[in-house]
Coordinates of C-alpha atoms and ligand atoms in Angstrom, one line a residue:
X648 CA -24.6 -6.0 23.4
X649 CA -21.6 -7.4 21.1
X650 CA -18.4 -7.1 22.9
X651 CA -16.0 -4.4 21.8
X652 CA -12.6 -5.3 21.2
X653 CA -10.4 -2.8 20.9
X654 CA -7.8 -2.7 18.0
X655 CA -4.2 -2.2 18.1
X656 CA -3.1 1.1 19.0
X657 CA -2.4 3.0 15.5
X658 CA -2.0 6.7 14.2
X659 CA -4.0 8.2 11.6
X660 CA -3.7 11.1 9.7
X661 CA -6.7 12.4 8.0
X662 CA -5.9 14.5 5.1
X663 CA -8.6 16.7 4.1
X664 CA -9.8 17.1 7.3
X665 CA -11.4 20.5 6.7
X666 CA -13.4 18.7 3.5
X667 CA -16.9 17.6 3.9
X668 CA -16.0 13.6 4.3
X669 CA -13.7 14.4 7.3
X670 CA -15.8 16.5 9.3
X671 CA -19.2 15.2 8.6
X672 CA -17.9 10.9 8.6
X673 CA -14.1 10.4 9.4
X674 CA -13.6 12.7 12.6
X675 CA -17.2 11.7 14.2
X676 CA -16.5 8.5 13.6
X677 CA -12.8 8.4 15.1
X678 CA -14.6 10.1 18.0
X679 CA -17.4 7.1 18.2
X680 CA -15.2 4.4 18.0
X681 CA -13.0 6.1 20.9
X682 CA -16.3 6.3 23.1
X683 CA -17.0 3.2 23.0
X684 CA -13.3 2.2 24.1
X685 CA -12.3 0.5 20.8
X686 CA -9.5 2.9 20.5
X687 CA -7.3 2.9 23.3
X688 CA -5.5 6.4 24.1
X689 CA -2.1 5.3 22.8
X690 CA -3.1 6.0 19.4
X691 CA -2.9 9.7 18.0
X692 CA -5.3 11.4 15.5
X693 CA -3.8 13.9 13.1
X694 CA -5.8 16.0 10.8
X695 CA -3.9 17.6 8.6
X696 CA -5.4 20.3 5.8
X697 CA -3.5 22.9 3.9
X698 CA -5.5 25.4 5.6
X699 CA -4.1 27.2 8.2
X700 CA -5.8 26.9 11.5
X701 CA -5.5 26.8 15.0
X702 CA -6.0 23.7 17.2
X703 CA -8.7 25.2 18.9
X704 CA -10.1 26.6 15.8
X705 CA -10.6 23.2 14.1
X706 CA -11.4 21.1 17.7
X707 CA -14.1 23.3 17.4
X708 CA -14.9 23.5 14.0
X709 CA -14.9 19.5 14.4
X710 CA -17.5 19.1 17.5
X711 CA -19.6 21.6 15.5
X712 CA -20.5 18.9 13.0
X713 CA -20.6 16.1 15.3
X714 CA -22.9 17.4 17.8
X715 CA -25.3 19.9 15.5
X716 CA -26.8 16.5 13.7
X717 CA -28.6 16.2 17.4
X718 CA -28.2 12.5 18.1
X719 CA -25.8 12.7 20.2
X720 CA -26.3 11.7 24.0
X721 CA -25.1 13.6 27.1
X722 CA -22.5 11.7 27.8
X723 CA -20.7 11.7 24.6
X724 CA -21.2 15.2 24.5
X725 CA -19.1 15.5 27.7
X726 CA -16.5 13.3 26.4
X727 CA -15.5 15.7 24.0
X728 CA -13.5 17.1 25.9
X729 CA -11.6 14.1 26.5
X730 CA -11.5 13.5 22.6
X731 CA -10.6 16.3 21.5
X732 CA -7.1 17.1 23.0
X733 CA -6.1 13.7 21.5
X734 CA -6.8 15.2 18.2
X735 CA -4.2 17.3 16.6
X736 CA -4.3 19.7 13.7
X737 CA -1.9 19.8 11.4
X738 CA -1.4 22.9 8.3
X739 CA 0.5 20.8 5.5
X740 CA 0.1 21.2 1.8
X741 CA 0.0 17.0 1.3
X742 CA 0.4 17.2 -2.7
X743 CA 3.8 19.8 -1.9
X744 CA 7.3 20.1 -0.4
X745 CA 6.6 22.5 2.8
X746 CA 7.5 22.1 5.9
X747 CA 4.3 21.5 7.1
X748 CA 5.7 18.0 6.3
X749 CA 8.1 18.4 9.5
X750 CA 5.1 19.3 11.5
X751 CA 3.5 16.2 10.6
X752 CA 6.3 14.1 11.6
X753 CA 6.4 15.7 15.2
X754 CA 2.7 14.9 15.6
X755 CA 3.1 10.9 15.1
X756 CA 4.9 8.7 17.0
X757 CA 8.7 8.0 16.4
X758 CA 8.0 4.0 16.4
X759 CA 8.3 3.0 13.0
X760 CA 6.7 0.1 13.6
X761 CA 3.2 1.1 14.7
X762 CA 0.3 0.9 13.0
X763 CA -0.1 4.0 10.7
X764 CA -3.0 5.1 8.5
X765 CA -2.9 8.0 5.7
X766 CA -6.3 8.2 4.9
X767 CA -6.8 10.5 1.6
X768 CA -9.9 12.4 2.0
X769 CA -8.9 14.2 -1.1
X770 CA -9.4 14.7 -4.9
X771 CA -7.9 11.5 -6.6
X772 CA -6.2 13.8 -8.7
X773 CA -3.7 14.2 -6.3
X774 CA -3.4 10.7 -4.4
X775 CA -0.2 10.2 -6.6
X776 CA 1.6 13.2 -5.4
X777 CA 0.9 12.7 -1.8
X778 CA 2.0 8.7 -1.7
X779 CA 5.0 10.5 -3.5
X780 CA 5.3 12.9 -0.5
X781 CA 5.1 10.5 1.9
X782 CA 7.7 8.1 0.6
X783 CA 10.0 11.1 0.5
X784 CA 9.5 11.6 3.8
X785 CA 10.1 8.2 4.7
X786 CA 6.6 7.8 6.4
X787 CA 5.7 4.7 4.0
X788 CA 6.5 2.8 7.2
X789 CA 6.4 -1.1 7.4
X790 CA 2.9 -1.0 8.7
X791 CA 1.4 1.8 7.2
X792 CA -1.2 2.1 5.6
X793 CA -3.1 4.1 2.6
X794 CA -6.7 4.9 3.2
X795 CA -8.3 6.0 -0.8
X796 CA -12.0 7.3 -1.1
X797 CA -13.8 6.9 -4.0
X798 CA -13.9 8.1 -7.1
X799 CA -10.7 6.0 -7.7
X800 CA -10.2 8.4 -11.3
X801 CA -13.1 8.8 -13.6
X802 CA -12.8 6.2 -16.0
X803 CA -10.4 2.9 -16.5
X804 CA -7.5 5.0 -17.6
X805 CA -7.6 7.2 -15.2
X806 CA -7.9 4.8 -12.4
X807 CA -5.2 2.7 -13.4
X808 CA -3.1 5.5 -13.3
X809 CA -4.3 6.6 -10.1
X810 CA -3.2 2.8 -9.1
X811 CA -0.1 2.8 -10.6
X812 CA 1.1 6.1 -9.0
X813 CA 0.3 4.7 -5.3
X814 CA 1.3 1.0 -5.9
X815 CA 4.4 2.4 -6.5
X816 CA 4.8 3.7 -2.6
X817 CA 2.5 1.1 -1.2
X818 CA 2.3 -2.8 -1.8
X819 CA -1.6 -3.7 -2.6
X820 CA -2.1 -5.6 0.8
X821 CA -1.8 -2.1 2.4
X822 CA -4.1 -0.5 -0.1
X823 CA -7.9 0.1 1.2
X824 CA -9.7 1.3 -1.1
X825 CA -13.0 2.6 0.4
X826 CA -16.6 1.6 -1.1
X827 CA -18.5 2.8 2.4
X828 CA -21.2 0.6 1.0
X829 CA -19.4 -2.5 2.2
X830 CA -19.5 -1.7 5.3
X831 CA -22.9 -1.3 5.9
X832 CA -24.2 -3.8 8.5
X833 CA -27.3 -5.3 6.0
X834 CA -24.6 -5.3 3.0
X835 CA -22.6 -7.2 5.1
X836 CA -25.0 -9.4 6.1
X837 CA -25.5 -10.3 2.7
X838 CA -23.0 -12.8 2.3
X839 CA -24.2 -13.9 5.4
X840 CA -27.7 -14.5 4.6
X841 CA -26.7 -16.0 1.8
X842 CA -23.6 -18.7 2.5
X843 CA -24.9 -19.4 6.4
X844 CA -27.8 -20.6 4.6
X845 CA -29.1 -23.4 3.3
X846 CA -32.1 -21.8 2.0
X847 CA -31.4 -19.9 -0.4
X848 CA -28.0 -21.0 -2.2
X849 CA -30.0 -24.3 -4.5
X850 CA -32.4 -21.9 -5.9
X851 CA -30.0 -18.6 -6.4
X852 CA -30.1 -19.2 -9.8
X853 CA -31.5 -18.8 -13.1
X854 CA -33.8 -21.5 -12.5
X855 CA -35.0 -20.3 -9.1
X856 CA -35.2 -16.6 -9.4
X857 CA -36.7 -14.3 -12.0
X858 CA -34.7 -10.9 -11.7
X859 CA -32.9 -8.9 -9.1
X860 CA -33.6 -5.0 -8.5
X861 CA -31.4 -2.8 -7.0
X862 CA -32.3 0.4 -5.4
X863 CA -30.3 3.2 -4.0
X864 CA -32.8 6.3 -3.6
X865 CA -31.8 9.7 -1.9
X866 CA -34.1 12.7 -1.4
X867 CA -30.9 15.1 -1.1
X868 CA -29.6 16.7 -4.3
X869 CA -26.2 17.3 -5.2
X870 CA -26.5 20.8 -2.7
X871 CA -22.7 21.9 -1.8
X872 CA -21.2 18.8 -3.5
X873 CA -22.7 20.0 -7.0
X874 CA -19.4 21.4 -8.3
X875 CA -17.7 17.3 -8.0
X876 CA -21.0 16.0 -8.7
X877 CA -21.6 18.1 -12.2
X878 CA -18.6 16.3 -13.6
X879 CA -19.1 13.6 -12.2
X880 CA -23.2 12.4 -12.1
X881 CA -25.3 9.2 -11.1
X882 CA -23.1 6.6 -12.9
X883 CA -19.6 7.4 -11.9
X884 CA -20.3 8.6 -8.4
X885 CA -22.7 5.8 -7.3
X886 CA -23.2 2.8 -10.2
X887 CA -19.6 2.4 -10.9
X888 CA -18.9 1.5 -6.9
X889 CA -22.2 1.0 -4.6
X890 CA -24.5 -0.3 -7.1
X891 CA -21.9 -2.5 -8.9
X892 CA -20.5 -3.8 -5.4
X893 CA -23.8 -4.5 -4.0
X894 CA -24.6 -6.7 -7.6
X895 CA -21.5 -8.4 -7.1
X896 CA -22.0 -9.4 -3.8
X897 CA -25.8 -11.0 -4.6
X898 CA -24.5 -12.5 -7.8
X899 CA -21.2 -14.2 -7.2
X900 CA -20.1 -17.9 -6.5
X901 CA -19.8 -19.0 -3.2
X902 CA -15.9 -17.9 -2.2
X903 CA -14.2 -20.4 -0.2
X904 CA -13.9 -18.5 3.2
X905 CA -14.6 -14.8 3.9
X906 CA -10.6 -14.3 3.2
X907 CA -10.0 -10.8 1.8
X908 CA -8.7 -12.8 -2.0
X909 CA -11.6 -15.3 -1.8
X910 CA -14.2 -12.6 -2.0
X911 CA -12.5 -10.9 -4.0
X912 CA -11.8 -12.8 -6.5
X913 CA -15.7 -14.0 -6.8
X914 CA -16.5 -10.3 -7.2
X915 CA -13.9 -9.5 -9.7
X916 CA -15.7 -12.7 -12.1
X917 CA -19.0 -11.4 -11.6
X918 CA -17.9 -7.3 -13.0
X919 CA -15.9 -9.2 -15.6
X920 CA -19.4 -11.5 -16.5
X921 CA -21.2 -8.3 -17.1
X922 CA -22.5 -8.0 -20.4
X923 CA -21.1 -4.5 -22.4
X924 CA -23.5 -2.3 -22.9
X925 CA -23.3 -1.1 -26.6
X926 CA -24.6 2.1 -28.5
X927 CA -26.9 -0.6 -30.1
X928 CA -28.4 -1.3 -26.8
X929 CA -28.1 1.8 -24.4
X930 CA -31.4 3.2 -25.6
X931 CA -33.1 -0.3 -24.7
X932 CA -30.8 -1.0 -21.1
X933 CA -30.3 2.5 -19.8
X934 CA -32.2 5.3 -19.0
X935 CA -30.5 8.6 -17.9
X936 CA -32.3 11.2 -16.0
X937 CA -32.2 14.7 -14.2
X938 CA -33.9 16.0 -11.9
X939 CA -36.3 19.3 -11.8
X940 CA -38.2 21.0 -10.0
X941 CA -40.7 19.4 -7.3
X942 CA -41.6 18.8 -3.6
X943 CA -40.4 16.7 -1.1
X944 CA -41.8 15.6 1.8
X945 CA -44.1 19.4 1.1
X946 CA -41.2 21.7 0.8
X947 CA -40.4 23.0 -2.8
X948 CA -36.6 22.3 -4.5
X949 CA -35.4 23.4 -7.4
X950 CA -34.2 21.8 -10.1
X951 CA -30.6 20.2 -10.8
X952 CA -29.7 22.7 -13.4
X953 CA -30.7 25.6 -11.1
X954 CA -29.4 24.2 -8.2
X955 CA -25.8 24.3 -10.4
X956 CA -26.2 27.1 -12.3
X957 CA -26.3 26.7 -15.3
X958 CA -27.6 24.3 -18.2
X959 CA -26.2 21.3 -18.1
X960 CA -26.1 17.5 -19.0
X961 CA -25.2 16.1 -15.9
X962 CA -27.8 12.6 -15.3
X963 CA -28.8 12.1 -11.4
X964 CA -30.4 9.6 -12.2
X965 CA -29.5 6.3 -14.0
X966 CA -31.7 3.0 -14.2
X967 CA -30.2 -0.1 -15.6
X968 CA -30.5 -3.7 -17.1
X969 CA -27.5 -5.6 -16.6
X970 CA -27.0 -9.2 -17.5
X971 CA -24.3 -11.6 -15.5
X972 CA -23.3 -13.7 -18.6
X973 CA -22.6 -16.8 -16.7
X974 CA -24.1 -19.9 -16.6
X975 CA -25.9 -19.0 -13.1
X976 CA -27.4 -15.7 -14.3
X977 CA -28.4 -16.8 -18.1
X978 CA -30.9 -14.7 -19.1
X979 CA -31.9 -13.0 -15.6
X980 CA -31.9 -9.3 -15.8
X981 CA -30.1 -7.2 -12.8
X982 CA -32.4 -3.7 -12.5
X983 CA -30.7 -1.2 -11.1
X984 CA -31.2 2.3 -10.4
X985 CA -30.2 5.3 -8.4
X986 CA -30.7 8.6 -8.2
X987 CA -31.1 11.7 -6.1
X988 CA -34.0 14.0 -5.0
X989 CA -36.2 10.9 -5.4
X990 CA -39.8 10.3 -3.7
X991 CA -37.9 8.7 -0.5
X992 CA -34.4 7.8 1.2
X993 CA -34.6 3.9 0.3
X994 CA -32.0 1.8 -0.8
X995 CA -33.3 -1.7 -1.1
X996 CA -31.9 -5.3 -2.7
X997 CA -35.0 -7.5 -3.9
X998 CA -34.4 -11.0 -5.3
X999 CA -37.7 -11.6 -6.6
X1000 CA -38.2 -15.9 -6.8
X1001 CA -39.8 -17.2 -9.7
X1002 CA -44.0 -18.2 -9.9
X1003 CA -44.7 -21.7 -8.8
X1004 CA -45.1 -23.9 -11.5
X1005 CA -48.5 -25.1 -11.2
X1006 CA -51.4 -23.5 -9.1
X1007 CA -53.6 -25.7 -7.0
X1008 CA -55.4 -23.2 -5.5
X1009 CA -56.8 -21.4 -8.4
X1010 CA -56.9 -17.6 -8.8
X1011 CA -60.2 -17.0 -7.7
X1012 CA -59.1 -17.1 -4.3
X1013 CA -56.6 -14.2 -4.3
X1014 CA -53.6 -13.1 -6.2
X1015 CA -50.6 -15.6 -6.2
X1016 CA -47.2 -13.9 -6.4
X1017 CA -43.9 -15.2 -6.7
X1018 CA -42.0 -15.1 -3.3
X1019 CA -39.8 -12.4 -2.6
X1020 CA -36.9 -11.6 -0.8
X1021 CA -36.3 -7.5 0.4
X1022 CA -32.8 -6.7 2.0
X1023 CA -33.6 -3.4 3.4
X1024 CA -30.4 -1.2 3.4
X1025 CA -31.5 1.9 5.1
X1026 CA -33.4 3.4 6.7
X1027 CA -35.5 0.4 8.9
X1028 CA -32.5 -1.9 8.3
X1029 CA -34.0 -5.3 7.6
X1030 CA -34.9 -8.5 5.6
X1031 CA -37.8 -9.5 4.8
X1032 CA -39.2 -12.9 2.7
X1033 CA -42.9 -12.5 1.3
X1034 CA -44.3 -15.4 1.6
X1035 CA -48.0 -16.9 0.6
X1036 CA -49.8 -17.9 3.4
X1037 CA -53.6 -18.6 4.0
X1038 CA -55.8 -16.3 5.2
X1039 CA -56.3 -17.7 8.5
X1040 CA -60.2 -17.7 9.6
X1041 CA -63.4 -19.3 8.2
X1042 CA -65.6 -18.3 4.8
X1043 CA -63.4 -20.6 2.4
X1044 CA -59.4 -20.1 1.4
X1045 CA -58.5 -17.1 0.5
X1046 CA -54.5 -16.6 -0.1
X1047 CA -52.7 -13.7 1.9
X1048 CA -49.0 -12.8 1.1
X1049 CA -47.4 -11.5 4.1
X1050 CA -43.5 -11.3 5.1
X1051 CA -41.5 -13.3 7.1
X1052 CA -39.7 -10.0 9.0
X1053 CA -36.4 -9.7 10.6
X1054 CA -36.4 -6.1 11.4
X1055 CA -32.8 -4.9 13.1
X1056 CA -34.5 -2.3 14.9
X1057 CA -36.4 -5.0 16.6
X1058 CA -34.7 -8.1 17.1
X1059 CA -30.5 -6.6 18.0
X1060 CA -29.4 -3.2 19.3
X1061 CA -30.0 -0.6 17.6
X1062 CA -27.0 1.1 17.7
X1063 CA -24.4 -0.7 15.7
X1064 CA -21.8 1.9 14.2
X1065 CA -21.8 3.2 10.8
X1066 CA -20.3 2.5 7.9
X1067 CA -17.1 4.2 8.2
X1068 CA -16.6 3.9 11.9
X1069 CA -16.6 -0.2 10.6
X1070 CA -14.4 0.6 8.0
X1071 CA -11.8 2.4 9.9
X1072 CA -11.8 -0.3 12.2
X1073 CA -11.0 -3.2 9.6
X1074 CA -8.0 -0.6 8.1
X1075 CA -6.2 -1.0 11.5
X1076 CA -7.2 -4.6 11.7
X1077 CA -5.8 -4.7 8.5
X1078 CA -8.6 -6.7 7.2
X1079 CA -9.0 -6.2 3.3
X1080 CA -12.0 -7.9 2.2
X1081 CA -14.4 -4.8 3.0
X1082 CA -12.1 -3.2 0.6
X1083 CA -12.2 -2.9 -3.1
X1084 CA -9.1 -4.7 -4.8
X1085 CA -7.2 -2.5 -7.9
X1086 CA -8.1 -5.2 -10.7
X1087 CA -12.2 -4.6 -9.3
X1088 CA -12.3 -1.3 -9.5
X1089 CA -10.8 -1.2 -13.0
X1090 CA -13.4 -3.8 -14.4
X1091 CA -15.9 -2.1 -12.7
X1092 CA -14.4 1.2 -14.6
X1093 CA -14.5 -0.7 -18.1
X1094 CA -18.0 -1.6 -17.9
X1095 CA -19.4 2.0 -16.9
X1096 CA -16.6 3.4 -19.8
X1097 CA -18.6 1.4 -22.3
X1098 CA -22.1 2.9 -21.1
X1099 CA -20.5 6.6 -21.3
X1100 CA -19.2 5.5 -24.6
X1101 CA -22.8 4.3 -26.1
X1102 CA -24.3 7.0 -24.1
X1103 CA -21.4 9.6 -26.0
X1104 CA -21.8 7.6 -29.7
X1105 CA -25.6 7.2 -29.4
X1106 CA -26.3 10.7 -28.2
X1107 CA -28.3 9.4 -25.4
X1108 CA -31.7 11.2 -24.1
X1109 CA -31.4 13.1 -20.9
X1110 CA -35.0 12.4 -19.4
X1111 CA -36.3 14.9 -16.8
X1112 CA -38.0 14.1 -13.9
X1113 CA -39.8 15.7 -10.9
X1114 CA -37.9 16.0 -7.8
X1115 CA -39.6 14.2 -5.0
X1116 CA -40.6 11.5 -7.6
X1117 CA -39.5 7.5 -8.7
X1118 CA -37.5 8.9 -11.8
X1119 CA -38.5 9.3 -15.6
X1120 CA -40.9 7.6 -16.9
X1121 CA -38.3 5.7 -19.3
X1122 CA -37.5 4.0 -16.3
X1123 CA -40.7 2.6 -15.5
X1124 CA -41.0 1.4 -19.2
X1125 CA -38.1 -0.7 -19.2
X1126 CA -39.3 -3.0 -17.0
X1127 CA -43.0 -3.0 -18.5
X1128 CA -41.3 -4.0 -21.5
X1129 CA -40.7 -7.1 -19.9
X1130 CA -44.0 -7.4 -18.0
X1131 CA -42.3 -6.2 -14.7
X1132 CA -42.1 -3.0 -12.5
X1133 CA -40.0 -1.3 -9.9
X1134 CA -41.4 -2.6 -6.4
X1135 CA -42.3 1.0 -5.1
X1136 CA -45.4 1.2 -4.5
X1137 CA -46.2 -2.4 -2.9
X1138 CA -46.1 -2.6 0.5
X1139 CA -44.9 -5.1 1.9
Ligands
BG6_1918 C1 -21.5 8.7 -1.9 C2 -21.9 9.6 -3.0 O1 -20.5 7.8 -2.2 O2 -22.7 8.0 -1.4 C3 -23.0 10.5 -2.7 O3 -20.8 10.3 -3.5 C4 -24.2 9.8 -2.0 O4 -23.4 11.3 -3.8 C5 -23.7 8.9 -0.9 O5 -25.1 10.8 -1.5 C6 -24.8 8.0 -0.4 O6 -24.4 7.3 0.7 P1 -25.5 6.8 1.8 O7 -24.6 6.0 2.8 O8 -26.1 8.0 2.4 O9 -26.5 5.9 1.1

C-alpha cells in the first residue's frame, strides 16, 4: 500500500454544508482522509450553513449520508465517533453581516498563521459576497485559502466577474478552483501515461492518430439537482469543465515539469486552439439532446421534462466535433459527448491510432483494425491498448485483436480515495496544478458561449432520446458522416 503522509495541520470551513456536495462528497471525505491518519487531530472542521441546527442534529445528519451508501467497513463505522466531535456546526448566513460570523471565529483557531480553507459549496452567485465577508472579518489570513466549485458563472461574463469579485480578497495562487475530474486517479494518470512514456509521445499526432472520443455517460438523471440543472444542462454543467479538461489534458504539448503554471499553461493553448463553433456549423458539429422516457437496467424512468415539470428546452445530452487548430491536431476531430440517463455509467478516453499503411496479411484472414488506446475512467478503472495479434494455434493465420490490459482493480489496491478526498488534500498542500487557473476557465467559457450562441442564432434542434439508451440518433450520424462510430458496442 502507498504510504500516507499526512498534511499540515489546517482548518476548514465548509460552507454549504447542509447542500448536497457537502454531505454526500466534502464531509465523507474529510472523514476518509482522517481515517486513514492523513489529517492529524490538530486540525478543526467547521461546517457552517445558514440553517439553524444543532451539533448533534447535523453530526447526525452527516453520518447518515456516509454510512447509508453501505460501503463502509466496521471499523470506520466505529470511528465515527471519534470524527465526529472534531466536527463543528456552525449557523452563519456567509453572503450577510450576522453574528453568526462571531461564532465562526470562535470555532477556528486564533493562529493566523495556520493553514485555513473556505471551501464554497455554494451558488456562484454569491462567492463574491462571502470573499467580501470574509475579508471584513479579517479571516483572509496569510495562508488561507478559497476552495470554488464549479459552475464558475454561466458564461465568460459572468465568470470573469465571479473572478474579479474573489481576486479581489484572494491572490490567484490561493485560488482552487475545483474540476473534481482532475482528480480522478485514471485522469491523473493521463499525463502520466503519456510524458513517462516513450511510446506514445512520437506518434500523438496528426500523423499517428486518427481521432480521439470522449465519453462521460451517467444512467442517473438530473433527480433532486433538476432545479440547477434546468438552467443549466449538458454543456455548461459537464462540457464546459470535465469534458474540456479531460481534452486538454490528451491534447496539449508536453509542459516542462508537472509545476502547477507548466500544466497550466499547456492547457490554456490547447482551449484557446479550439476551433469556434459557428451558427454555420453547429447543425454539422453539435448535436443536442433530451432525454424521455425508457428503462434502465429493467426499471422504468420518466422522461426529463416530466422529471422537471414542465416543458422545457433544457439538452442532457450534447455530442461534439471539436478541432485543436494547431499544427499537432490538423485536421483530427476531438468527439465528445455526454449525457445523462444513458445505456450505462461509462466515462471513457479512446485515442484511436491510425490503419497501417500497407497490409501484408491480406483481409481474408480476419479484420485488421487500427490500434487503439481506452483509458477507462470509471467504473473498472483501467487502460487498455488493442493490439493485433495472431491467432495462436494451427489451420493457417488468422489475425485476433486483443488488449494489452492494465486493469487497477487487478494490478494496485483497490482502494485509492476519491476524487475529492485528493482534491482536499492538494488545497492544504497547496498544490495548484489539479486546479483550474482563472484565464482556463474563461477560455473554456468563450468557446461553449459561441456554441450557445450558434445553438441561440441557428435555432438548434432539441433531439429526444430514450432513457437507458446511447443518445439521439444525430449523434450516431455525425460520426458516420465521416466513416466512423461511437465505440459502444465493441468489446474490447
Ligand atoms: C458534476 C455534474 O460536476 O459531475 C453532475 O454537475 C454529474 O451533473 C457529475 O453527475 C458526474 O461526476 P462523476 O464523478 O460521477 O462522473
Amino acid at each position: 500500500m502507498a504510504e500516507l503522509v499526512p498534511v499540515e495541520p489546517f482548518d476548514i470551513v465548509v460552507f454549504g454544508a447542509t447542500g448536497d456536495l457537502a454531505l454526500r462528497k466534502l464531509i465523507p471525505a474529510l472523514f476518509h482522509r482522517w481515517c486513514d491518519g492523513q489529517i492529524t487531530d490538530d486540525s478543526r472542521i467547521v461546517a457552517a450553513s445558514r440553517e439553524p441546527m444543532a451539533q448533534e442534529a447535523f453530526r447526525e445528519l452527516a453520518s447518515t449520508h456516509i454510512f447509508d451508501n453501505g460501503n463502509v467497513t466496521d471499523a470506520r463505522r466505529k470511528a465515527w465517533a471519534a470524527f465526529s466531535e472534531r466536527l463543528n456546526y456552525v449557523d452563519l448566513d456567509a453572503s450577510g453581516e450576522g453574528e453568526g460570523w462571531a461564532r465562526l471565529k470562535d470555532a477556528l483557531d486564533p493562529d493566523d498563521d495556520k493553514i485555513r480553507l473556505y471551501y464554497l459549496a455554494l451558488p456562484p452567485s454569491i462567492y463574491g459576497s462571502v470573499c467580501a465577508g470574509l475579508a471584513r472579518q479579517g479571516l483572509n489570513t496569510p495562508n488561507a485559502r478559497i476552495v470554488l466549485e464549479k459552475p464558475i458563472g454561466s458564461n465568460y461574463h459572468t465568470a470573469r466577474a465571479i473572478n474579479d469579485k474573489v481576486g479581489e480578497v484572494f491572490n490567484e495562487n490561493n485560488i482552487f478552483r475545483i474540476d473534481h475530474y482532475l482528480g480522478k486517479e485514471t485522469v491523473q494518470n493521463l499525463l502520466i501515461l503519456r510524458f513517462a512514456n516513450y511510446l506514445f509521445e512520437p506518434m500523438w499526432n496528426a500523423n499517428g492518430i486518427d481521432h480521439v472520443q470522449i465519453t462521460v455517460a451517467e444512467t442517473l438523471g438530473a433527480g433532486k439537482r433538476a432545479s440547477y440543472y434546468d438552467r443549466s444542462g449538458a454543456l455548461r454543467d459537464m462540457v464546459q469543465n470535465h469534458l474540456l479538461q479531460l481534452a486538454c489534458l490528451v491534447a496539449m504539448e508536453p509542459p516542462e515539469s508537472l509545476e502547477a503554471d507548466s500544466v497550466r499553461t499547456e492547457k490554456l493553448k490547447v482551449l484557446k486552439a479550439l476551433r469556434p463553433v459557428t451558427p454555420a456549423s453547429v447543425a454539422n458539429d453539435v448535436v443536442r439532446g433530451q432525454y424521455q422516457a425508457g428503462a434502465i437496467g429493467g426499471e422504468t424512468v420518466p422522461g426529463y421534462a416530466e422529471e422537471v415539470g414542465t416543458d422545457t428546452e433544457t439538452e442532457t445530452f450534447v455530442a461534439i466535433r471539436a478541432q485543436v487548430d494547431n499544427w499537432r491536431w490538423a485536421g483530427v476531430p476531438f468527439y465528445m459527448r455526454t449525457g445523462k440517463r444513458m445505456a450505462s455509467r461509462r466515462s471513457e478516453i479512446i485515442v484511436q491510432f491510425k490503419q497501417i499503411p500497407h497490409d501484408i496479411v491480406g483481409a481474408a484472414k480476419g479484420a485488421l483494425h487500427p490500434n487503439r488506446l481506452v483509458i477507462r475512467l470509471q467504473p473498472d478503472e483501467g487502460v487498455k491498448l488493442m493490439l493485433m495479434t495472431k491467432d495462436p494455434g494451427p489451420g493457417g493465420l488468422r489475425l485476433r485483436y486483443v488488449p494489452l490490459n492494465l486493469s487497477y482493480a487487478e494490478h494496485f489496491e483497490a482502494n485509492y480515495p476519491d476524487a475529492y478526498e485528493r482534491l482536499l488534500m492538494a488545497v492544504v498542500r497547496g498544490n495548484l496544478s489539479l486546479f483550474m487557473r482563472r484565464d482556463e476557465v474563461e477560455a473554456a467559457w468563450r468557446w461553449v458561449d459561441g456554441i450557445i450562441h450558434a445553438w441561440d442564432e441557428s435555432q438548434a434542434k432539441l433531439y429526444g432520446y430514450q432513457a437507458g439508451t446511447d443518445g439521439p440518433t444525430p449523434s450516431a450520424l455525425m460520426l458516420a458522416r465521416e466513416d466512423r462510430e461511437w465505440f459502444d458496442a465493441i468489446s474490447y
